[in-house]
Amino acid sequence: MTTGRVNPAQTLEAQGISDLGTVHYNLLEPALMEAALRRDEGTLGQGGTFLVSTGRHTGRSPKDKFVVRTPAVEDTIWWDNNTPMAPDAFDQLYADMLDHMKGGEYFVQDLFGGADPEHRLDVRMVTELAWHGLFIRTMLRRPEAEELASFVPEFTIVNCPSFKADPVRHGCRSETVIALNFEKKLILIGGTAYAGENKKSVFTLLNYILPGNNVMAMHCSANHAVDDPEDAAVFFGLSGTGKTTLSADPSRVLIGDDEHGWSEKGIFNFEGGCYAKTINLNPEAEPEIYATTQKFGTVIENMVYDEYTKELDFEDSSLTENMRCAYPLHYISNASDTALGGHPKNIILLTCDAFGVLPPIARLTPAQAMYHFLSGFTSKTPGTEVGVLEPIPTFSTCFGAPFMPRRPEVYGNLLREKIAGHGATCWLVNTGWTGGAYGTGSRMPIRATRSLLTAALDGSLNETEFRKDANFGFEVPTECPGVAEVLLDPRRTWDDPEAYDAQAAKLVNMFAENFAQYVPFIDDDVKAAAIS
């Protein structure tokens, strides 16, 4: 039995997926909510939200992600960063998953990955859980009814959380598996109900496909000036660095909060929604994001709530620190209607420095920008990955290593070419610790970060006086309206300056040791931008 709208020539049966029970194609939000509630997948929350727990997986499982090693991709995948799976193991996994799915009820969403029609990816998501269908419909771009009539999926993603992989039989690590087969244009997800695996699978696909078309795939948020889409800015950063919060600036137009492409025409959002962390979400500091937690269809993951009133507890992290809400982009009043922007005038690299060494903002040369982009220094924040319980300093190249199928130099060189071609100004912004390392210091005040970013984006920060940082060689402003002068010199924020020097030396050495892997692949000016 089938329900909903679908291209008659592109049913699951036509793709070789048969013997299922009821299949629902492209249900809209109310029907998906009804199905999820009927199936007891979660709870109806205030304002018509959907409250759900994802069980033991409350973050991504990067160690359980595999790329099928076929001749077509052998020479283009970064195998040091992507665990290979044998083709026959994938075939067995697929056969066993389809056998497990027989007779079940499934939900299909045909969606676009990318707001630019020239570069978008037509993706079919097949989900065991109705709320996963709601989630991915929220997160990707939604075709019009007439577009569905002729929709042909380029890639298909099958997500079946109740399926448990067999490491011996399927060539994987555990019962959880995320397996990407670029040759068969198929992704299989099993053993995890964490919805973030769905969207990050699409991002990984685009990260592989787009660079081949000279389009930079970016793990970033983006916005542009009001009435001027050409005055765009992008914010690179891993989860927990502030991409969503800082790009949702009421004085600018939001293009998107997580994943974008940079083509010959400008930047475009991959998504149609936002996936925001809700821990300690403040209605005064982030009123629009907070408001989405009481709007119809918002998916609220892993939050503690009152069983009677359904009131959310934004401070209780007993389930996970990675509590989140997924909502459509149009729930933000200043969101772009087109999700498009011009070539960015400013590029911000967001880092969460748990060492308390980096200044709140620094201006980078193009070579320094590539150096810090390839380094991708930050701290993994609690909950975003399984087993992360406190901030862990880490280097995640291109600020998104878990989603990078190609070698980092591919993305680094593309970014550098586009910076050079369009004259963007680059900034490194630390949203991590100041006055000491994690456990001693405090988080960078968000008001100060916002003031510095406002000055950077409106150009006024470029007019101030800068000093050269003794540790990293980049330029640091000495003053900014609304920001305490002492905050701009992190050494002065420490009670013990000598302890700061020791911590800075430690971080400098970590940068140097990590960057050694890229030295054979980069130009001399980028090598010169390394720590002096």
Short mmCIF file of C-alpha atoms in Angstrom, two decimals:
data_model
loop_
_atom_site.label_atom_id
_atom_site.label_comp_id
_atom_site.label_asym_id
_atom_site.label_seq_id
_atom_site.Cartn_x
_atom_site.Cartn_y
_atom_site.Cartn_z
CA MET A 1 0.00 0.00 0.00
CA THR A 2 1.23 3.50 -0.81
CA THR A 3 0.07 6.98 0.17
CA GLY A 4 1.14 10.51 -0.78
CA ARG A 5 2.76 11.97 -3.88
CA VAL A 6 5.51 10.39 -5.95
CA ASN A 7 6.80 10.21 -9.49
CA PRO A 8 5.11 6.96 -10.69
CA ALA A 9 8.32 5.88 -12.41
CA GLN A 10 10.38 6.38 -9.23
CA THR A 11 8.69 4.31 -6.56
CA LEU A 12 10.78 2.24 -4.17
CA GLU A 13 9.75 -0.85 -6.11
CA ALA A 14 11.25 0.70 -9.25
CA GLN A 15 14.48 1.08 -7.27
CA GLY A 16 14.47 -2.57 -6.27
CA ILE A 17 13.18 -2.01 -2.74
CA SER A 18 10.14 -4.26 -2.55
CA ASP A 19 8.07 -6.33 -0.10
CA LEU A 20 7.59 -3.45 2.30
CA GLY A 21 4.27 -2.85 4.02
CA THR A 22 2.72 0.62 3.78
CA VAL A 23 4.95 3.26 2.18
CA HIS A 24 4.08 6.93 2.64
CA TYR A 25 5.52 9.27 0.01
CA ASN A 26 6.17 12.94 0.73
CA LEU A 27 3.66 13.42 3.53
CA LEU A 28 3.37 17.00 4.75
CA GLU A 29 4.12 18.07 8.29
CA PRO A 30 0.65 17.49 9.84
CA ALA A 31 0.44 13.96 8.44
CA LEU A 32 3.97 13.14 9.62
CA MET A 33 3.13 14.44 13.08
CA GLU A 34 -0.04 12.32 13.14
CA ALA A 35 1.89 9.23 12.08
CA ALA A 36 4.65 9.79 14.64
CA LEU A 37 2.09 10.18 17.42
CA ARG A 38 0.06 7.18 16.24
CA ARG A 39 3.23 5.08 16.30
CA ASP A 40 4.13 6.38 19.79
CA GLU A 41 7.47 7.72 18.59
CA GLY A 42 7.31 10.80 20.80
CA THR A 43 5.07 13.35 22.51
CA LEU A 44 3.14 16.40 21.36
CA GLY A 45 4.69 19.47 22.95
CA GLN A 46 3.66 23.06 23.51
CA GLY A 47 2.63 24.88 20.34
CA GLY A 48 2.51 21.63 18.37
CA THR A 49 6.18 20.72 18.69
CA PHE A 50 7.31 17.08 18.65
CA LEU A 51 9.28 15.91 21.69
CA VAL A 52 11.45 12.87 21.15
CA SER A 53 14.27 10.92 22.77
CA THR A 54 16.83 9.25 20.50
CA GLY A 55 17.82 6.61 23.04
CA ARG A 56 21.45 5.77 23.69
CA HIS A 57 22.66 7.67 20.62
CA THR A 58 22.31 11.38 21.42
CA GLY A 59 25.08 12.46 19.06
CA ARG A 60 26.81 11.37 15.88
CA SER A 61 28.79 8.11 15.69
CA PRO A 62 31.80 9.06 13.52
CA LYS A 63 33.68 5.83 14.27
CA ASP A 64 30.81 3.86 12.74
CA LYS A 65 30.84 5.77 9.43
CA PHE A 66 32.27 4.00 6.35
CA VAL A 67 32.89 4.71 2.67
CA VAL A 68 32.67 1.78 0.26
CA ARG A 69 36.04 1.37 -1.45
CA THR A 70 35.30 1.04 -5.17
CA PRO A 71 37.49 1.81 -8.21
CA ALA A 72 35.37 4.88 -9.00
CA VAL A 73 36.43 6.66 -5.81
CA GLU A 74 39.69 4.91 -4.94
CA ASP A 75 41.91 7.86 -5.90
CA THR A 76 39.69 10.71 -4.66
CA ILE A 77 38.72 9.69 -1.12
CA TRP A 78 40.83 10.79 1.86
CA TRP A 79 41.27 7.31 3.29
CA ASP A 80 43.20 8.49 6.35
CA ASN A 81 39.97 10.19 7.44
CA ASN A 82 37.35 7.83 5.97
CA THR A 83 37.17 4.19 7.04
CA PRO A 84 36.79 1.88 4.02
CA MET A 85 34.16 -0.83 3.65
CA ALA A 86 34.48 -3.65 1.13
CA PRO A 87 31.88 -3.66 -1.68
CA ASP A 88 30.76 -7.20 -0.89
CA ALA A 89 30.29 -6.28 2.79
CA PHE A 90 28.09 -3.37 1.72
CA ASP A 91 26.06 -5.61 -0.57
CA GLN A 92 25.49 -8.03 2.30
CA LEU A 93 24.55 -5.15 4.60
CA TYR A 94 22.03 -3.87 2.05
CA ALA A 95 20.50 -7.30 1.48
CA ASP A 96 20.17 -7.93 5.20
CA MET A 97 18.69 -4.50 5.85
CA LEU A 98 16.09 -4.95 3.10
CA ASP A 99 15.20 -8.35 4.51
CA HIS A 100 14.79 -6.78 7.95
CA MET A 101 12.53 -4.06 6.50
CA LYS A 102 10.05 -6.44 4.81
CA GLY A 103 6.44 -5.80 5.72
CA GLY A 104 7.21 -2.63 7.67
CA GLU A 105 5.75 0.86 7.44
CA TYR A 106 8.14 3.39 5.90
CA PHE A 107 8.21 7.09 5.10
CA VAL A 108 9.79 8.57 1.97
CA GLN A 109 10.76 12.20 1.49
CA ASP A 110 12.02 13.45 -1.90
CA LEU A 111 14.01 16.61 -1.24
CA PHE A 112 16.66 18.98 -2.56
CA GLY A 113 20.08 19.46 -1.03
CA GLY A 114 20.93 23.01 -2.12
CA ALA A 115 19.06 26.25 -2.85
CA ASP A 116 20.88 26.80 -6.16
CA PRO A 117 19.07 24.71 -8.83
CA GLU A 118 22.29 24.45 -10.84
CA HIS A 119 24.17 22.70 -8.03
CA ARG A 120 21.50 21.07 -5.89
CA LEU A 121 21.34 17.33 -5.18
CA ASP A 122 18.04 15.47 -5.52
CA VAL A 123 17.91 13.20 -2.46
CA ARG A 124 15.44 10.49 -1.47
CA MET A 125 15.27 9.74 2.26
CA VAL A 126 13.62 6.47 3.32
CA THR A 127 12.96 6.38 7.06
CA GLU A 128 11.62 3.81 9.48
CA LEU A 129 10.57 6.56 11.89
CA ALA A 130 7.89 9.06 10.90
CA TRP A 131 9.58 11.77 12.94
CA HIS A 132 12.80 11.24 10.97
CA GLY A 133 10.73 12.07 7.89
CA LEU A 134 9.54 15.24 9.62
CA PHE A 135 13.11 16.08 10.63
CA ILE A 136 14.65 15.70 7.19
CA ARG A 137 11.71 17.47 5.54
CA THR A 138 12.42 20.36 7.91
CA MET A 139 16.16 20.32 7.30
CA LEU A 140 16.39 20.01 3.50
CA ARG A 141 14.79 22.04 0.68
CA ARG A 142 11.19 21.10 -0.03
CA PRO A 143 10.10 20.69 -3.69
CA GLU A 144 6.80 22.07 -4.94
CA ALA A 145 4.04 19.57 -5.77
CA GLU A 146 4.67 19.85 -9.52
CA GLU A 147 8.37 19.17 -8.98
CA LEU A 148 7.57 15.94 -7.13
CA ALA A 149 5.69 14.63 -10.18
CA SER A 150 8.98 14.48 -12.11
CA PHE A 151 11.40 13.97 -9.22
CA VAL A 152 14.24 11.52 -9.92
CA PRO A 153 16.49 10.78 -6.92
CA GLU A 154 20.21 11.02 -7.55
CA PHE A 155 21.06 9.47 -4.17
CA THR A 156 18.93 7.43 -1.79
CA ILE A 157 19.44 7.25 1.96
CA VAL A 158 17.83 4.39 3.90
CA ASN A 159 17.65 4.87 7.66
CA CYS A 160 16.43 1.93 9.73
CA PRO A 161 17.32 2.38 13.43
CA SER A 162 15.88 -1.00 14.46
CA PHE A 163 18.35 -2.80 12.18
CA LYS A 164 21.48 -3.93 14.02
CA ALA A 165 24.59 -4.47 11.96
CA ASP A 166 26.85 -7.50 12.45
CA PRO A 167 30.53 -6.41 12.51
CA VAL A 168 31.74 -9.78 11.21
CA ARG A 169 29.11 -10.16 8.52
CA HIS A 170 29.04 -6.51 7.41
CA GLY A 171 32.63 -5.39 7.84
CA CYS A 172 31.80 -2.66 10.33
CA ARG A 173 32.69 -1.84 13.95
CA SER A 174 29.48 -2.29 15.93
CA GLU A 175 25.71 -2.66 15.62
CA THR A 176 25.62 0.97 14.46
CA VAL A 177 26.57 1.69 10.86
CA ILE A 178 26.56 4.58 8.40
CA ALA A 179 27.79 3.29 5.02
CA LEU A 180 28.23 5.51 1.93
CA ASN A 181 28.43 3.92 -1.51
CA PHE A 182 29.19 6.65 -4.05
CA GLU A 183 29.15 4.21 -6.95
CA LYS A 184 25.67 2.86 -6.15
CA LYS A 185 24.48 6.28 -4.99
CA LEU A 186 23.20 4.80 -1.78
CA ILE A 187 23.68 5.42 1.95
CA LEU A 188 22.60 2.95 4.64
CA ILE A 189 22.09 3.97 8.28
CA GLY A 190 21.29 1.44 10.99
CA GLY A 191 21.41 1.07 14.75
CA THR A 192 21.01 4.76 15.66
CA ALA A 193 17.97 7.03 15.96
CA TYR A 194 19.99 10.24 16.21
CA ALA A 195 18.52 12.42 13.45
CA GLY A 196 21.72 14.35 12.83
CA GLU A 197 23.11 11.36 10.92
CA ASN A 198 20.49 12.04 8.21
CA LYS A 199 21.49 15.61 7.47
CA LYS A 200 25.22 15.01 7.83
CA SER A 201 25.00 12.18 5.30
CA VAL A 202 23.65 14.65 2.75
CA PHE A 203 26.38 17.13 3.67
CA THR A 204 29.02 14.45 3.14
CA LEU A 205 27.62 13.72 -0.31
CA LEU A 206 27.74 17.39 -1.29
CA ASN A 207 31.25 17.70 0.15
CA TYR A 208 32.34 15.06 -2.33
CA ILE A 209 30.34 16.12 -5.39
CA LEU A 210 30.59 19.91 -5.39
CA PRO A 211 34.39 20.42 -5.39
CA GLY A 212 34.48 18.47 -8.65
CA ASN A 213 32.36 21.29 -10.08
CA ASN A 214 34.61 24.03 -8.64
CA VAL A 215 32.08 24.73 -5.87
CA MET A 216 33.38 25.10 -2.32
CA ALA A 217 31.36 23.02 0.17
CA MET A 218 31.44 24.69 3.58
CA HIS A 219 30.52 23.70 7.14
CA CYS A 220 29.42 27.21 7.96
CA SER A 221 26.53 29.52 8.70
CA ALA A 222 25.93 32.60 6.54
CA ASN A 223 24.10 35.91 6.47
CA HIS A 224 24.02 39.12 4.48
CA ALA A 225 23.29 42.79 5.05
CA VAL A 226 19.69 43.96 4.92
CA ASP A 227 18.77 44.98 1.36
CA ASP A 228 22.22 43.94 0.09
CA PRO A 229 22.69 40.20 -0.59
CA GLU A 230 26.13 41.01 -2.02
CA ASP A 231 27.36 42.01 1.46
CA ALA A 232 27.55 38.40 2.66
CA ALA A 233 29.50 36.73 5.45
CA VAL A 234 30.21 33.10 6.26
CA PHE A 235 30.97 31.61 9.68
CA PHE A 236 32.98 28.37 9.66
CA GLY A 237 32.92 26.23 12.79
CA LEU A 238 32.16 22.89 14.38
CA SER A 239 29.14 22.28 16.60
CA GLY A 240 29.26 24.35 19.76
CA THR A 241 31.34 27.21 18.34
CA GLY A 242 28.37 29.53 17.75
CA LYS A 243 27.53 29.20 14.05
CA THR A 244 23.78 29.22 14.63
CA THR A 245 23.76 31.83 17.38
CA LEU A 246 26.11 34.32 15.73
CA SER A 247 24.63 34.13 12.23
CA ALA A 248 21.10 34.71 13.58
CA ASP A 249 21.84 38.43 13.88
CA PRO A 250 18.61 40.48 13.85
CA SER A 251 20.40 43.30 12.02
CA ARG A 252 21.28 41.01 9.09
CA VAL A 253 19.47 38.50 6.87
CA LEU A 254 20.03 34.83 7.73
CA ILE A 255 20.96 32.64 4.74
CA GLY A 256 21.48 29.48 6.78
CA ASP A 257 23.03 28.12 9.96
CA ASP A 258 25.19 25.12 9.06
CA GLU A 259 26.00 24.06 5.48
CA HIS A 260 26.59 26.11 2.32
CA GLY A 261 28.19 26.09 -1.09
CA TRP A 262 30.27 28.85 -2.73
CA SER A 263 29.90 28.78 -6.51
CA GLU A 264 30.88 31.12 -9.33
CA LYS A 265 27.70 33.10 -8.54
CA GLY A 266 28.02 33.37 -4.76
CA ILE A 267 26.92 31.36 -1.74
CA PHE A 268 23.84 29.19 -1.28
CA ASN A 269 22.36 27.26 1.62
CA PHE A 270 22.17 23.48 1.36
CA GLU A 271 19.27 23.35 3.79
CA GLY A 272 15.75 24.58 4.40
CA GLY A 273 15.94 24.52 8.19
CA CYS A 274 18.12 24.96 11.26
CA TYR A 275 19.31 22.44 13.85
CA ALA A 276 20.10 24.48 16.95
CA LYS A 277 21.52 23.41 20.29
CA THR A 278 19.08 24.30 23.07
CA ILE A 279 21.11 23.83 26.23
CA ASN A 280 20.79 27.04 28.29
CA LEU A 281 18.89 28.67 25.42
CA ASN A 282 17.99 32.16 26.63
CA PRO A 283 14.80 33.94 25.49
CA GLU A 284 16.48 37.32 25.92
CA ALA A 285 19.78 36.57 24.18
CA GLU A 286 18.27 34.39 21.43
CA PRO A 287 14.56 35.20 21.29
CA GLU A 288 13.82 33.90 17.80
CA ILE A 289 15.52 30.54 18.25
CA TYR A 290 13.83 30.23 21.65
CA ALA A 291 10.45 30.97 20.08
CA THR A 292 10.82 28.05 17.66
CA THR A 293 10.62 25.66 20.63
CA GLN A 294 6.91 26.44 20.82
CA LYS A 295 6.06 26.40 17.10
CA PHE A 296 4.24 23.72 15.16
CA GLY A 297 6.37 20.96 13.70
CA THR A 298 9.62 21.87 15.44
CA VAL A 299 11.39 18.64 16.36
CA ILE A 300 12.82 18.81 19.88
CA GLU A 301 15.43 16.14 20.59
CA ASN A 302 16.53 14.83 23.95
CA MET A 303 15.21 17.61 26.18
CA VAL A 304 13.82 17.06 29.65
CA TYR A 305 10.27 18.39 30.01
CA ASP A 306 7.44 18.47 32.54
CA GLU A 307 5.22 15.45 31.92
CA TYR A 308 2.05 17.43 32.73
CA THR A 309 2.66 20.90 31.23
CA LYS A 310 5.21 19.83 28.58
CA GLU A 311 7.30 22.84 29.62
CA LEU A 312 10.92 22.39 28.50
CA ASP A 313 13.86 22.48 30.89
CA PHE A 314 16.68 24.22 29.05
CA GLU A 315 19.17 23.67 31.87
CA ASP A 316 18.70 19.94 32.54
CA SER A 317 21.37 18.10 30.53
CA SER A 318 20.75 14.72 32.16
CA LEU A 319 19.87 13.17 28.79
CA THR A 320 22.66 14.94 26.89
CA GLU A 321 24.34 18.31 26.52
CA ASN A 322 23.58 17.94 22.81
CA MET A 323 19.86 18.69 23.19
CA ARG A 324 18.56 20.26 19.97
CA CYS A 325 15.61 21.65 18.06
CA ALA A 326 15.06 21.41 14.30
CA TYR A 327 12.85 24.05 12.72
CA PRO A 328 12.19 25.41 9.23
CA LEU A 329 14.25 28.42 8.19
CA HIS A 330 11.16 30.60 7.74
CA TYR A 331 10.52 30.45 11.50
CA ILE A 332 13.32 33.03 11.79
CA SER A 333 11.82 36.39 10.83
CA ASN A 334 14.94 37.74 9.15
CA ALA A 335 15.66 34.57 7.15
CA SER A 336 16.32 34.91 3.42
CA ASP A 337 13.50 33.89 1.09
CA THR A 338 15.99 32.62 -1.50
CA ALA A 339 18.76 31.24 0.78
CA LEU A 340 21.22 32.83 -1.65
CA GLY A 341 23.90 35.48 -1.22
CA GLY A 342 26.76 37.11 -3.08
CA HIS A 343 30.45 36.35 -2.73
CA PRO A 344 31.29 36.82 0.97
CA LYS A 345 33.04 40.03 1.94
CA ASN A 346 33.96 38.59 5.32
CA ILE A 347 34.96 35.05 6.30
CA ILE A 348 34.91 34.17 9.98
CA LEU A 349 36.64 31.07 11.33
CA LEU A 350 35.00 30.22 14.66
CA THR A 351 37.02 28.33 17.23
CA CYS A 352 36.21 27.26 20.78
CA ASP A 353 39.60 27.44 22.49
CA ALA A 354 39.53 25.39 25.70
CA PHE A 355 43.12 26.49 26.45
CA GLY A 356 42.09 30.14 26.94
CA VAL A 357 44.97 31.33 24.75
CA LEU A 358 43.44 32.81 21.60
CA PRO A 359 42.10 36.39 21.49
CA PRO A 360 38.38 37.00 20.91
CA ILE A 361 39.11 38.11 17.33
CA ALA A 362 42.09 38.33 14.99
CA ARG A 363 42.51 39.46 11.37
CA LEU A 364 44.15 36.95 9.02
CA THR A 365 46.03 37.24 5.76
CA PRO A 366 44.84 34.86 2.99
CA ALA A 367 47.78 32.53 3.75
CA GLN A 368 47.00 32.61 7.47
CA ALA A 369 43.35 31.93 6.68
CA MET A 370 44.30 28.78 4.77
CA TYR A 371 46.63 27.76 7.60
CA HIS A 372 43.91 28.06 10.23
CA PHE A 373 41.28 26.57 7.92
CA LEU A 374 43.40 23.47 7.33
CA SER A 375 44.25 23.32 11.05
CA GLY A 376 40.61 23.60 12.10
CA PHE A 377 41.49 24.06 15.77
CA THR A 378 38.58 23.98 18.22
CA SER A 379 37.27 22.00 21.16
CA LYS A 380 34.70 19.26 20.79
CA THR A 381 31.85 20.25 23.07
CA PRO A 382 29.95 17.77 25.25
CA GLY A 383 27.34 15.63 23.56
CA THR A 384 28.02 16.36 19.90
CA GLU A 385 29.74 12.99 19.58
CA VAL A 386 29.25 9.82 21.59
CA GLY A 387 31.56 9.81 24.61
CA VAL A 388 32.45 13.54 24.67
CA LEU A 389 31.71 14.63 28.26
CA GLU A 390 33.80 17.81 28.53
CA PRO A 391 35.52 20.15 26.03
CA ILE A 392 38.36 18.35 24.27
CA PRO A 393 40.92 20.43 22.30
CA THR A 394 41.10 19.03 18.81
CA PHE A 395 42.08 19.75 15.23
CA SER A 396 39.29 19.11 12.73
CA THR A 397 40.55 20.14 9.32
CA CYS A 398 38.37 22.55 7.35
CA PHE A 399 36.25 22.83 10.52
CA GLY A 400 34.43 19.68 9.49
CA ALA A 401 36.75 16.68 9.12
CA PRO A 402 34.01 14.10 9.93
CA PHE A 403 32.16 15.19 6.78
CA MET A 404 35.14 15.58 4.41
CA PRO A 405 35.48 12.71 1.91
CA ARG A 406 38.24 14.40 -0.10
CA ARG A 407 41.71 15.41 1.06
CA PRO A 408 41.76 18.70 3.01
CA GLU A 409 43.98 20.46 0.47
CA VAL A 410 41.13 20.20 -2.06
CA TYR A 411 38.91 22.34 0.15
CA GLY A 412 41.76 24.57 1.34
CA ASN A 413 42.89 25.42 -2.18
CA LEU A 414 39.31 26.09 -3.30
CA LEU A 415 38.78 28.44 -0.39
CA ARG A 416 42.05 30.23 -1.02
CA GLU A 417 41.25 30.70 -4.72
CA LYS A 418 37.85 32.15 -3.90
CA ILE A 419 39.25 34.47 -1.23
CA ALA A 420 41.85 35.73 -3.69
CA GLY A 421 39.31 36.07 -6.50
CA HIS A 422 36.78 38.03 -4.48
CA GLY A 423 38.88 39.89 -1.91
CA ALA A 424 37.26 38.64 1.29
CA THR A 425 38.59 39.74 4.67
CA CYS A 426 39.25 36.82 7.02
CA TRP A 427 38.86 36.73 10.80
CA LEU A 428 39.55 34.15 13.50
CA VAL A 429 37.00 34.41 16.33
CA ASN A 430 37.39 32.58 19.64
CA THR A 431 34.10 31.77 21.39
CA GLY A 432 35.84 29.53 23.91
CA TRP A 433 37.59 30.41 27.16
CA THR A 434 39.28 33.52 28.49
CA GLY A 435 41.05 34.26 31.79
CA GLY A 436 42.24 30.68 32.00
CA ALA A 437 41.70 27.28 30.46
CA TYR A 438 38.54 25.18 30.77
CA GLY A 439 37.85 24.60 34.46
CA THR A 440 39.60 27.83 35.52
CA GLY A 441 38.60 30.57 33.13
CA SER A 442 35.18 31.54 31.81
CA ARG A 443 33.45 31.42 28.43
CA MET A 444 33.95 34.42 26.19
CA PRO A 445 31.06 36.88 26.78
CA ILE A 446 28.65 36.57 23.88
CA ARG A 447 27.96 40.30 23.96
CA ALA A 448 31.63 41.01 23.37
CA THR A 449 31.72 38.51 20.50
CA ARG A 450 28.67 40.12 18.92
CA SER A 451 30.17 43.61 19.25
CA LEU A 452 33.42 42.49 17.62
CA LEU A 453 31.59 40.75 14.78
CA THR A 454 29.37 43.77 14.17
CA ALA A 455 32.46 45.97 13.87
CA ALA A 456 34.16 43.43 11.59
CA LEU A 457 31.15 43.13 9.28
CA ASP A 458 30.43 46.85 9.02
CA GLY A 459 34.11 47.58 8.29
CA SER A 460 34.80 49.76 11.32
CA LEU A 461 37.10 47.23 12.96
CA ASN A 462 39.47 47.48 10.01
CA GLU A 463 40.00 51.16 10.87
CA THR A 464 41.23 50.58 14.40
CA GLU A 465 44.80 49.95 15.58
CA PHE A 466 46.11 46.39 15.53
CA ARG A 467 48.95 44.61 17.29
CA LYS A 468 50.81 41.54 16.08
CA ASP A 469 50.16 38.50 18.22
CA ALA A 470 53.41 37.17 19.67
CA ASN A 471 52.34 33.52 19.42
CA PHE A 472 50.53 33.23 16.10
CA GLY A 473 51.58 36.28 14.10
CA PHE A 474 48.07 37.42 13.19
CA GLU A 475 46.72 40.92 13.86
CA VAL A 476 44.59 41.64 16.94
CA PRO A 477 42.61 44.87 17.40
CA THR A 478 43.54 46.91 20.46
CA GLU A 479 40.09 48.41 20.97
CA CYS A 480 36.44 48.04 19.95
CA PRO A 481 33.34 49.86 21.20
CA GLY A 482 31.41 47.77 23.71
CA VAL A 483 34.36 45.46 24.45
CA ALA A 484 36.62 45.72 27.49
CA GLU A 485 40.14 46.51 26.34
CA VAL A 486 41.65 43.85 28.61
CA LEU A 487 39.60 41.14 26.85
CA LEU A 488 41.43 41.82 23.58
CA ASP A 489 44.74 40.78 25.16
CA PRO A 490 44.15 37.27 26.57
CA ARG A 491 47.42 37.27 28.51
CA ARG A 492 46.11 40.16 30.62
CA THR A 493 42.95 38.22 31.52
CA TRP A 494 44.95 35.52 33.32
CA ASP A 495 45.84 35.96 37.01
CA ASP A 496 49.21 34.36 36.27
CA PRO A 497 50.75 35.69 33.00
CA GLU A 498 53.52 33.08 33.14
CA ALA A 499 50.91 30.32 33.24
CA TYR A 500 49.38 31.88 30.15
CA ASP A 501 52.77 31.82 28.40
CA ALA A 502 53.20 28.13 29.21
CA GLN A 503 49.71 27.34 27.93
CA ALA A 504 50.33 29.38 24.77
CA ALA A 505 53.60 27.55 24.10
CA LYS A 506 51.78 24.25 24.49
CA LEU A 507 49.12 25.29 21.97
CA VAL A 508 51.72 26.60 19.51
CA ASN A 509 53.45 23.22 19.57
CA MET A 510 50.15 21.42 19.05
CA PHE A 511 49.47 23.55 15.96
CA ALA A 512 52.93 22.87 14.56
CA GLU A 513 52.75 19.13 15.13
CA ASN A 514 49.29 18.89 13.57
CA PHE A 515 50.16 21.02 10.55
CA ALA A 516 53.20 18.93 9.62
CA GLN A 517 50.88 16.54 7.72
CA TYR A 518 49.93 19.30 5.25
CA VAL A 519 53.40 20.72 4.56
CA PRO A 520 54.08 18.49 1.50
CA PHE A 521 50.88 19.70 -0.16
CA ILE A 522 50.91 23.48 0.37
CA ASP A 523 52.65 26.56 -1.05
CA ASP A 524 55.54 28.35 0.61
CA ASP A 525 53.50 31.37 1.71
CA VAL A 526 51.14 29.12 3.67
CA LYS A 527 54.15 27.40 5.24
CA ALA A 528 55.44 30.86 6.17
CA ALA A 529 52.10 31.61 7.83
CA ALA A 530 52.73 28.73 10.22
CA ILE A 531 53.75 29.54 13.74
CA SER A 532 56.88 31.67 13.82
#
